[in-house]
Amino acid sequence: MSFPIVRHRRLRSSAAIRGMVRETVLNPLDLIQPIFVTFGAGVKREIASMPGVYHFSLDTLKEEVDEIVSLGIPAVLLFGIPETKDAIGSSGFDENGIVQEATRLIKQWHPELLVVADTCLCEFTDHGHCGMVHTHTVDGVLHGDVINDASLELLTQTAVSQAKAGADIIAPSNMMDGFVQAIRAGLDEAGFEHVPIMSYSVKYASAFYGPFREAADSAPQFGDRKTYQMDPANVREAIREAESDVLEGADMLMVKPALAYMDVIRVIRDQFDLPLVAYNVSGEYSMVKAAAQQGWINEKAIVLELLTGLKRAGADTIITYHAKDAVRWLRE
């Protein structure tokens, strides 16, 4: 064999050496744990399509939050399921809405835990869309168009009500044009200029959201969300979406979903210098859980590899339903 011989394996010969030269390190501080809060009392109900994830009523929520804090996870992302819904999602911006009440309790129990409030209307509207809609019937079939600018007013009210309740970060996920600018202006006018916006900048119209729609009871009652969420085939459009949010005042950018969009994560990381969040969504979580329950995969190894891959692709922070398990495995 000719000299020199390149022996890459020298740096893989022991766990200690592999650890010394490891380029990407996953840390509990990188993770955000989503929580689903619902109405009622005494509710801790497992979501059928998301094993290990639960609906909590306000009176059962503390045990979950205490566990998250004990694990050193720095933040939670709140989703609310209200008792009543209407055409404009008014329970989403009600001062005593489910997300607002949950926020107040969490900040009372653990002031240091960051509360990220998902700012959207789909869980609160009776039609399941992310804003106001104009509906009409064609040949007996209900159709509807989401009204962009009128929806911004309601989304801004929602964001302000969440900030008033104590939310540390506003995370608008609605994909309306101009939503960051509208919410930033509304927050500033209400005296919350210090509250950052984690924008769902690049949110695709994805099939990976299925289990979430069961969890949040937010499936559209007609049509789909393809007129406002992005086409999965597009990446240059993602740059334009993110650029708009940067110019409108976003403090953090997000790519959602994560696994099928790691190329998009890398593109956004290379194009912009704001903190970047990847949302490891419900369908991605449920696929891993289902395969693990069948004994087809090593769940621990798969999850840690998956989350490390998202960091390697460029994500600074990862929203994931695996967060609690991942931290336990990282500590082993």
mmCIF file of C-alpha atoms in Angstrom:
data_model
loop_
_atom_site.group_PDB
_atom_site.id
_atom_site.type_symbol
_atom_site.label_atom_id
_atom_site.label_comp_id
_atom_site.label_asym_id
_atom_site.label_seq_id
_atom_site.Cartn_x
_atom_site.Cartn_y
_atom_site.Cartn_z
ATOM 1 C CA MET A 1 0.000 0.000 0.000
ATOM 2 C CA SER A 2 1.369 3.417 -0.888
ATOM 3 C CA PHE A 3 2.381 5.867 1.815
ATOM 4 C CA PRO A 4 0.979 7.841 3.508
ATOM 5 C CA ILE A 5 -1.942 5.689 4.573
ATOM 6 C CA VAL A 6 -4.869 7.854 5.744
ATOM 7 C CA ARG A 7 -6.367 6.163 8.785
ATOM 8 C CA HIS A 8 -9.624 7.944 9.621
ATOM 9 C CA ARG A 9 -10.483 5.161 12.056
ATOM 10 C CA ARG A 10 -7.872 6.417 14.538
ATOM 11 C CA LEU A 11 -10.373 9.043 15.694
ATOM 12 C CA ARG A 12 -13.132 6.431 16.124
ATOM 13 C CA SER A 13 -11.198 3.870 18.150
ATOM 14 C CA SER A 14 -12.806 4.543 21.556
ATOM 15 C CA ALA A 15 -15.831 6.239 23.055
ATOM 16 C CA ALA A 16 -13.548 8.816 24.685
ATOM 17 C CA ILE A 17 -11.897 9.776 21.393
ATOM 18 C CA ARG A 18 -15.231 9.845 19.560
ATOM 19 C CA GLY A 19 -16.573 12.154 22.250
ATOM 20 C CA MET A 20 -13.534 14.423 22.039
ATOM 21 C CA VAL A 21 -13.896 15.022 18.295
ATOM 22 C CA ARG A 22 -17.687 15.052 18.142
ATOM 23 C CA GLU A 23 -18.830 17.992 16.031
ATOM 24 C CA THR A 24 -22.495 18.216 17.059
ATOM 25 C CA VAL A 25 -23.649 17.871 20.664
ATOM 26 C CA LEU A 26 -27.294 17.619 21.728
ATOM 27 C CA ASN A 27 -28.107 19.392 24.986
ATOM 28 C CA PRO A 28 -31.321 19.534 27.078
ATOM 29 C CA LEU A 29 -31.216 23.310 26.672
ATOM 30 C CA ASP A 30 -31.809 22.788 22.939
ATOM 31 C CA LEU A 31 -35.295 21.328 23.488
ATOM 32 C CA ILE A 32 -38.850 22.631 23.875
ATOM 33 C CA GLN A 33 -41.631 20.333 25.112
ATOM 34 C CA PRO A 34 -45.149 20.913 23.683
ATOM 35 C CA ILE A 35 -48.134 20.638 26.056
ATOM 36 C CA PHE A 36 -51.832 20.267 25.198
ATOM 37 C CA VAL A 37 -54.116 21.936 27.749
ATOM 38 C CA THR A 38 -57.836 21.284 27.654
ATOM 39 C CA PHE A 39 -61.025 22.264 29.460
ATOM 40 C CA GLY A 40 -62.645 20.251 32.225
ATOM 41 C CA ALA A 41 -61.336 18.841 35.482
ATOM 42 C CA GLY A 42 -59.307 15.782 36.383
ATOM 43 C CA VAL A 43 -58.235 15.267 32.760
ATOM 44 C CA LYS A 44 -55.029 13.434 31.964
ATOM 45 C CA ARG A 45 -55.932 11.611 28.773
ATOM 46 C CA GLU A 46 -53.416 9.956 26.470
ATOM 47 C CA ILE A 47 -53.739 10.977 22.818
ATOM 48 C CA ALA A 48 -54.392 7.766 20.895
ATOM 49 C CA SER A 49 -52.186 8.596 17.905
ATOM 50 C CA MET A 50 -49.375 10.028 20.050
ATOM 51 C CA PRO A 51 -48.405 7.474 22.729
ATOM 52 C CA GLY A 52 -46.902 9.149 25.766
ATOM 53 C CA VAL A 53 -48.469 12.550 25.010
ATOM 54 C CA TYR A 54 -51.513 13.688 26.991
ATOM 55 C CA HIS A 55 -54.282 16.220 27.252
ATOM 56 C CA PHE A 56 -54.130 17.975 30.630
ATOM 57 C CA SER A 57 -56.799 20.038 32.329
ATOM 58 C CA LEU A 58 -55.587 22.948 34.416
ATOM 59 C CA ASP A 59 -55.881 20.998 37.667
ATOM 60 C CA THR A 60 -53.657 18.139 36.434
ATOM 61 C CA LEU A 61 -51.121 20.307 34.619
ATOM 62 C CA LYS A 62 -48.726 20.975 37.499
ATOM 63 C CA GLU A 63 -47.356 17.442 37.689
ATOM 64 C CA GLU A 64 -46.376 17.586 34.011
ATOM 65 C CA VAL A 65 -44.783 21.010 34.341
ATOM 66 C CA ASP A 66 -42.894 19.981 37.483
ATOM 67 C CA GLU A 67 -41.440 17.003 35.616
ATOM 68 C CA ILE A 68 -40.361 19.143 32.670
ATOM 69 C CA VAL A 69 -38.608 21.580 34.999
ATOM 70 C CA SER A 70 -36.936 18.763 36.959
ATOM 71 C CA LEU A 71 -35.449 17.450 33.724
ATOM 72 C CA GLY A 72 -33.889 20.810 32.921
ATOM 73 C CA ILE A 73 -35.956 21.460 29.781
ATOM 74 C CA PRO A 74 -36.020 25.261 29.502
ATOM 75 C CA ALA A 75 -39.298 25.879 27.679
ATOM 76 C CA VAL A 76 -42.776 24.584 26.869
ATOM 77 C CA LEU A 77 -44.958 25.303 23.850
ATOM 78 C CA LEU A 78 -48.616 25.674 24.811
ATOM 79 C CA PHE A 79 -51.591 24.542 22.744
ATOM 80 C CA GLY A 80 -55.137 24.959 24.033
ATOM 81 C CA ILE A 81 -58.355 23.073 23.345
ATOM 82 C CA PRO A 82 -61.304 25.279 24.363
ATOM 83 C CA GLU A 83 -64.729 24.210 25.554
ATOM 84 C CA THR A 84 -66.504 26.243 22.852
ATOM 85 C CA LYS A 85 -65.567 27.370 19.348
ATOM 86 C CA ASP A 86 -66.945 29.963 16.958
ATOM 87 C CA ALA A 87 -66.307 31.381 13.495
ATOM 88 C CA ILE A 88 -63.647 33.861 14.623
ATOM 89 C CA GLY A 89 -61.941 31.789 17.321
ATOM 90 C CA SER A 90 -62.832 34.245 20.072
ATOM 91 C CA SER A 91 -61.772 31.860 22.847
ATOM 92 C CA GLY A 92 -58.240 32.154 21.466
ATOM 93 C CA PHE A 93 -57.982 35.819 22.456
ATOM 94 C CA ASP A 94 -60.216 35.653 25.536
ATOM 95 C CA GLU A 95 -58.356 37.068 28.557
ATOM 96 C CA ASN A 96 -59.519 33.980 30.458
ATOM 97 C CA GLY A 97 -58.924 31.519 27.637
ATOM 98 C CA ILE A 98 -57.382 28.130 28.220
ATOM 99 C CA VAL A 99 -53.879 29.112 27.027
ATOM 100 C CA GLN A 100 -53.955 32.340 29.013
ATOM 101 C CA GLU A 101 -55.032 30.554 32.204
ATOM 102 C CA ALA A 102 -52.407 27.838 31.730
ATOM 103 C CA THR A 103 -49.731 30.485 31.180
ATOM 104 C CA ARG A 104 -50.582 32.276 34.408
ATOM 105 C CA LEU A 105 -50.433 29.043 36.376
ATOM 106 C CA ILE A 106 -47.118 27.928 34.886
ATOM 107 C CA LYS A 107 -45.487 31.300 35.548
ATOM 108 C CA GLN A 108 -46.808 31.149 39.118
ATOM 109 C CA TRP A 109 -45.390 27.663 39.665
ATOM 110 C CA HIS A 110 -42.117 28.077 37.791
ATOM 111 C CA PRO A 111 -41.319 31.679 36.839
ATOM 112 C CA GLU A 112 -38.029 30.609 35.251
ATOM 113 C CA LEU A 113 -39.658 28.204 32.780
ATOM 114 C CA LEU A 114 -40.133 29.830 29.387
ATOM 115 C CA VAL A 115 -43.707 29.737 28.123
ATOM 116 C CA VAL A 116 -43.977 29.835 24.331
ATOM 117 C CA ALA A 117 -47.543 30.546 23.228
ATOM 118 C CA ASP A 118 -48.654 29.157 19.875
ATOM 119 C CA THR A 119 -50.519 32.027 18.238
ATOM 120 C CA CYS A 120 -53.079 30.653 15.827
ATOM 121 C CA LEU A 121 -56.838 30.301 15.591
ATOM 122 C CA CYS A 122 -57.286 26.787 14.182
ATOM 123 C CA GLU A 123 -57.890 25.196 17.606
ATOM 124 C CA PHE A 124 -60.485 27.855 18.426
ATOM 125 C CA THR A 125 -62.504 28.222 15.206
ATOM 126 C CA ASP A 126 -65.470 26.004 14.449
ATOM 127 C CA HIS A 127 -64.245 25.618 10.855
ATOM 128 C CA GLY A 128 -60.682 24.622 11.827
ATOM 129 C CA HIS A 129 -58.868 27.179 9.693
ATOM 130 C CA CYS A 130 -56.158 29.536 10.947
ATOM 131 C CA GLY A 131 -58.089 32.756 10.411
ATOM 132 C CA MET A 132 -61.419 34.223 9.429
ATOM 133 C CA VAL A 133 -63.069 32.636 6.412
ATOM 134 C CA HIS A 134 -65.574 33.648 3.786
ATOM 135 C CA THR A 135 -67.704 30.605 2.985
ATOM 136 C CA HIS A 136 -69.900 29.789 0.025
ATOM 137 C CA THR A 137 -71.590 26.681 -1.350
ATOM 138 C CA VAL A 138 -71.004 25.266 -4.822
ATOM 139 C CA ASP A 139 -73.225 22.366 -5.905
ATOM 140 C CA GLY A 140 -74.050 21.659 -2.298
ATOM 141 C CA VAL A 141 -70.391 21.532 -1.207
ATOM 142 C CA LEU A 142 -69.086 24.073 1.304
ATOM 143 C CA HIS A 143 -66.072 26.076 0.178
ATOM 144 C CA GLY A 144 -64.209 28.841 1.927
ATOM 145 C CA ASP A 145 -61.453 31.395 1.530
ATOM 146 C CA VAL A 146 -59.281 32.511 4.433
ATOM 147 C CA ILE A 147 -59.411 36.309 4.706
ATOM 148 C CA ASN A 148 -55.849 37.438 5.246
ATOM 149 C CA ASP A 149 -55.937 41.012 6.547
ATOM 150 C CA ALA A 150 -59.009 40.667 8.755
ATOM 151 C CA SER A 151 -57.396 37.580 10.292
ATOM 152 C CA LEU A 152 -54.325 39.636 11.248
ATOM 153 C CA GLU A 153 -56.425 41.740 13.601
ATOM 154 C CA LEU A 154 -57.641 38.664 15.477
ATOM 155 C CA LEU A 155 -54.184 37.104 15.576
ATOM 156 C CA THR A 156 -52.766 40.315 17.008
ATOM 157 C CA GLN A 157 -55.431 40.334 19.718
ATOM 158 C CA THR A 158 -54.506 36.742 20.508
ATOM 159 C CA ALA A 159 -50.803 37.547 20.783
ATOM 160 C CA VAL A 160 -51.403 40.529 23.035
ATOM 161 C CA SER A 161 -53.708 38.530 25.328
ATOM 162 C CA GLN A 162 -51.058 35.804 25.589
ATOM 163 C CA ALA A 163 -48.360 38.330 26.438
ATOM 164 C CA LYS A 164 -50.619 39.920 29.075
ATOM 165 C CA ALA A 165 -51.040 36.479 30.650
ATOM 166 C CA GLY A 166 -47.254 36.157 30.968
ATOM 167 C CA ALA A 167 -46.115 34.332 27.831
ATOM 168 C CA ASP A 168 -42.370 34.813 27.374
ATOM 169 C CA ILE A 169 -42.362 34.181 23.616
ATOM 170 C CA ILE A 170 -45.102 34.576 21.005
ATOM 171 C CA ALA A 171 -45.000 31.893 18.299
ATOM 172 C CA PRO A 172 -47.399 32.738 15.446
ATOM 173 C CA SER A 173 -48.088 29.681 13.282
ATOM 174 C CA ASN A 174 -50.867 30.930 11.016
ATOM 175 C CA MET A 175 -48.887 31.691 7.811
ATOM 176 C CA MET A 176 -50.919 34.772 6.944
ATOM 177 C CA ASP A 177 -49.060 37.354 4.864
ATOM 178 C CA GLY A 178 -47.773 40.154 7.097
ATOM 179 C CA PHE A 179 -48.451 38.332 10.379
ATOM 180 C CA VAL A 180 -45.106 39.165 11.993
ATOM 181 C CA GLN A 181 -45.400 42.877 11.269
ATOM 182 C CA ALA A 182 -48.976 43.009 12.552
ATOM 183 C CA ILE A 183 -48.205 41.114 15.753
ATOM 184 C CA ARG A 184 -44.991 43.068 16.383
ATOM 185 C CA ALA A 185 -46.861 46.348 16.061
ATOM 186 C CA GLY A 186 -49.644 45.114 18.335
ATOM 187 C CA LEU A 187 -47.256 43.880 21.009
ATOM 188 C CA ASP A 188 -45.258 47.096 20.947
ATOM 189 C CA GLU A 189 -48.353 49.265 21.163
ATOM 190 C CA ALA A 190 -49.557 47.256 24.176
ATOM 191 C CA GLY A 191 -46.230 47.700 25.977
ATOM 192 C CA PHE A 192 -44.751 44.277 25.187
ATOM 193 C CA GLU A 193 -41.869 45.434 23.022
ATOM 194 C CA HIS A 194 -39.600 43.145 25.085
ATOM 195 C CA VAL A 195 -41.517 39.962 24.115
ATOM 196 C CA PRO A 196 -39.811 38.136 21.212
ATOM 197 C CA ILE A 197 -41.550 36.551 18.244
ATOM 198 C CA MET A 198 -40.646 32.994 17.266
ATOM 199 C CA SER A 199 -42.089 32.956 13.781
ATOM 200 C CA TYR A 200 -43.309 29.804 12.063
ATOM 201 C CA SER A 201 -41.611 31.288 9.017
ATOM 202 C CA VAL A 202 -41.443 28.202 6.832
ATOM 203 C CA LYS A 203 -44.463 26.018 7.524
ATOM 204 C CA TYR A 204 -45.373 23.475 4.886
ATOM 205 C CA ALA A 205 -48.808 22.059 4.057
ATOM 206 C CA SER A 206 -47.664 18.683 5.322
ATOM 207 C CA ALA A 207 -49.191 15.252 5.792
ATOM 208 C CA PHE A 208 -47.058 14.902 8.933
ATOM 209 C CA TYR A 209 -49.539 16.973 10.972
ATOM 210 C CA GLY A 210 -52.215 14.277 11.177
ATOM 211 C CA PRO A 211 -51.819 13.225 14.830
ATOM 212 C CA PHE A 212 -51.609 16.859 15.949
ATOM 213 C CA ARG A 213 -54.983 17.576 14.409
ATOM 214 C CA GLU A 214 -56.459 14.856 16.591
ATOM 215 C CA ALA A 215 -54.620 16.218 19.628
ATOM 216 C CA ALA A 216 -55.669 19.819 19.046
ATOM 217 C CA ASP A 217 -59.081 19.048 17.503
ATOM 218 C CA SER A 218 -58.092 21.392 14.680
ATOM 219 C CA ALA A 219 -58.765 19.573 11.410
ATOM 220 C CA PRO A 220 -60.282 21.871 8.754
ATOM 221 C CA GLN A 221 -64.003 21.258 8.329
ATOM 222 C CA PHE A 222 -63.729 21.972 4.608
ATOM 223 C CA GLY A 223 -60.932 22.308 2.114
ATOM 224 C CA ASP A 224 -57.305 22.293 3.252
ATOM 225 C CA ARG A 225 -54.554 24.755 4.194
ATOM 226 C CA LYS A 226 -52.664 24.735 0.921
ATOM 227 C CA THR A 227 -53.578 28.337 0.089
ATOM 228 C CA TYR A 228 -51.612 29.626 3.089
ATOM 229 C CA GLN A 229 -49.148 26.888 4.105
ATOM 230 C CA MET A 230 -46.256 26.173 1.745
ATOM 231 C CA ASP A 231 -45.989 23.634 -1.066
ATOM 232 C CA PRO A 232 -43.635 20.822 0.114
ATOM 233 C CA ALA A 233 -41.901 20.933 -3.281
ATOM 234 C CA ASN A 234 -40.541 24.470 -2.786
ATOM 235 C CA VAL A 235 -37.353 25.683 -1.126
ATOM 236 C CA ARG A 236 -36.620 29.029 -2.833
ATOM 237 C CA GLU A 237 -40.038 30.155 -1.639
ATOM 238 C CA ALA A 238 -38.913 29.298 1.895
ATOM 239 C CA ILE A 239 -36.140 31.856 1.616
ATOM 240 C CA ARG A 240 -38.650 34.512 0.563
ATOM 241 C CA GLU A 241 -40.961 33.648 3.464
ATOM 242 C CA ALA A 242 -38.125 33.817 5.993
ATOM 243 C CA GLU A 243 -36.792 37.057 4.539
ATOM 244 C CA SER A 244 -40.197 38.693 4.910
ATOM 245 C CA ASP A 245 -40.345 37.696 8.562
ATOM 246 C CA VAL A 246 -36.837 39.014 9.233
ATOM 247 C CA LEU A 247 -37.755 42.363 7.685
ATOM 248 C CA GLU A 248 -41.010 42.470 9.673
ATOM 249 C CA GLY A 249 -39.225 41.994 12.997
ATOM 250 C CA ALA A 250 -39.074 38.275 13.810
ATOM 251 C CA ASP A 251 -36.587 37.362 16.534
ATOM 252 C CA MET A 252 -36.425 33.636 15.729
ATOM 253 C CA LEU A 253 -37.246 31.650 12.602
ATOM 254 C CA MET A 254 -38.746 28.176 12.350
ATOM 255 C CA VAL A 255 -38.930 25.353 9.820
ATOM 256 C CA LYS A 256 -41.841 22.923 10.175
ATOM 257 C CA PRO A 257 -41.885 19.905 9.743
ATOM 258 C CA ALA A 258 -38.299 18.794 10.338
ATOM 259 C CA LEU A 259 -37.298 15.351 9.056
ATOM 260 C CA ALA A 260 -38.335 15.694 5.424
ATOM 261 C CA TYR A 261 -37.091 19.301 5.385
ATOM 262 C CA MET A 262 -33.531 19.112 6.689
ATOM 263 C CA ASP A 263 -32.335 20.637 3.428
ATOM 264 C CA VAL A 264 -34.604 23.615 4.107
ATOM 265 C CA ILE A 265 -33.217 23.926 7.649
ATOM 266 C CA ARG A 266 -29.704 24.087 6.194
ATOM 267 C CA VAL A 267 -30.689 26.654 3.561
ATOM 268 C CA ILE A 268 -32.344 28.923 6.132
ATOM 269 C CA ARG A 269 -29.391 28.506 8.508
ATOM 270 C CA ASP A 270 -26.968 29.565 5.765
ATOM 271 C CA GLN A 271 -29.100 32.507 4.603
ATOM 272 C CA PHE A 272 -30.019 34.140 7.941
ATOM 273 C CA ASP A 273 -28.261 34.717 11.244
ATOM 274 C CA LEU A 274 -31.291 34.659 13.542
ATOM 275 C CA PRO A 275 -31.777 31.711 15.929
ATOM 276 C CA LEU A 276 -33.383 28.833 14.046
ATOM 277 C CA VAL A 277 -36.001 26.441 15.418
ATOM 278 C CA ALA A 278 -36.960 23.070 13.928
ATOM 279 C CA TYR A 279 -40.348 21.574 14.809
ATOM 280 C CA ASN A 280 -40.145 17.778 15.010
ATOM 281 C CA VAL A 281 -43.874 17.359 14.441
ATOM 282 C CA SER A 282 -46.520 14.891 15.565
ATOM 283 C CA GLY A 283 -46.420 12.538 12.568
ATOM 284 C CA GLU A 284 -42.650 12.221 12.865
ATOM 285 C CA TYR A 285 -43.026 11.425 16.567
ATOM 286 C CA SER A 286 -45.842 8.928 16.040
ATOM 287 C CA MET A 287 -43.959 6.989 13.361
ATOM 288 C CA VAL A 288 -41.029 6.468 15.719
ATOM 289 C CA LYS A 289 -43.333 5.474 18.571
ATOM 290 C CA ALA A 290 -45.293 3.005 16.422
ATOM 291 C CA ALA A 291 -42.143 1.335 15.112
ATOM 292 C CA ALA A 292 -40.688 1.136 18.627
ATOM 293 C CA GLN A 293 -43.864 -0.461 19.975
ATOM 294 C CA GLN A 294 -43.571 -3.107 17.265
ATOM 295 C CA GLY A 295 -39.966 -3.782 18.286
ATOM 296 C CA TRP A 296 -38.703 -2.806 14.844
ATOM 297 C CA ILE A 297 -36.309 -0.076 16.032
ATOM 298 C CA ASN A 298 -34.263 0.965 19.053
ATOM 299 C CA GLU A 299 -36.290 3.991 20.147
ATOM 300 C CA LYS A 300 -33.546 5.609 22.235
ATOM 301 C CA ALA A 301 -30.946 5.329 19.488
ATOM 302 C CA ILE A 302 -33.337 6.514 16.783
ATOM 303 C CA VAL A 303 -34.561 9.558 18.735
ATOM 304 C CA LEU A 304 -31.099 10.749 19.733
ATOM 305 C CA GLU A 305 -29.820 10.266 16.189
ATOM 306 C CA LEU A 306 -32.827 12.119 14.783
ATOM 307 C CA LEU A 307 -32.472 15.105 17.121
ATOM 308 C CA THR A 308 -28.709 15.266 16.627
ATOM 309 C CA GLY A 309 -29.312 15.272 12.881
ATOM 310 C CA LEU A 310 -31.602 18.280 13.196
ATOM 311 C CA LYS A 311 -28.924 20.157 15.115
ATOM 312 C CA ARG A 312 -26.319 19.147 12.560
ATOM 313 C CA ALA A 313 -28.576 20.477 9.801
ATOM 314 C CA GLY A 314 -28.518 23.881 11.500
ATOM 315 C CA ALA A 315 -31.276 24.033 14.109
ATOM 316 C CA ASP A 316 -30.403 25.869 17.318
ATOM 317 C CA THR A 317 -33.582 24.771 19.096
ATOM 318 C CA ILE A 318 -35.859 21.780 18.537
ATOM 319 C CA ILE A 319 -39.526 21.558 19.456
ATOM 320 C CA THR A 320 -40.167 17.863 20.004
ATOM 321 C CA TYR A 321 -42.596 15.536 21.774
ATOM 322 C CA HIS A 322 -39.542 13.354 22.488
ATOM 323 C CA ALA A 323 -38.015 16.057 24.743
ATOM 324 C CA LYS A 324 -38.553 14.402 28.124
ATOM 325 C CA ASP A 325 -37.371 10.981 26.973
ATOM 326 C CA ALA A 326 -34.411 12.502 25.142
ATOM 327 C CA VAL A 327 -33.175 14.282 28.277
ATOM 328 C CA ARG A 328 -33.423 11.090 30.323
ATOM 329 C CA TRP A 329 -31.432 9.211 27.689
ATOM 330 C CA LEU A 330 -28.815 11.962 27.472
ATOM 331 C CA ARG A 331 -28.259 11.644 31.215
ATOM 332 C CA GLU A 332 -27.612 7.897 31.108
#
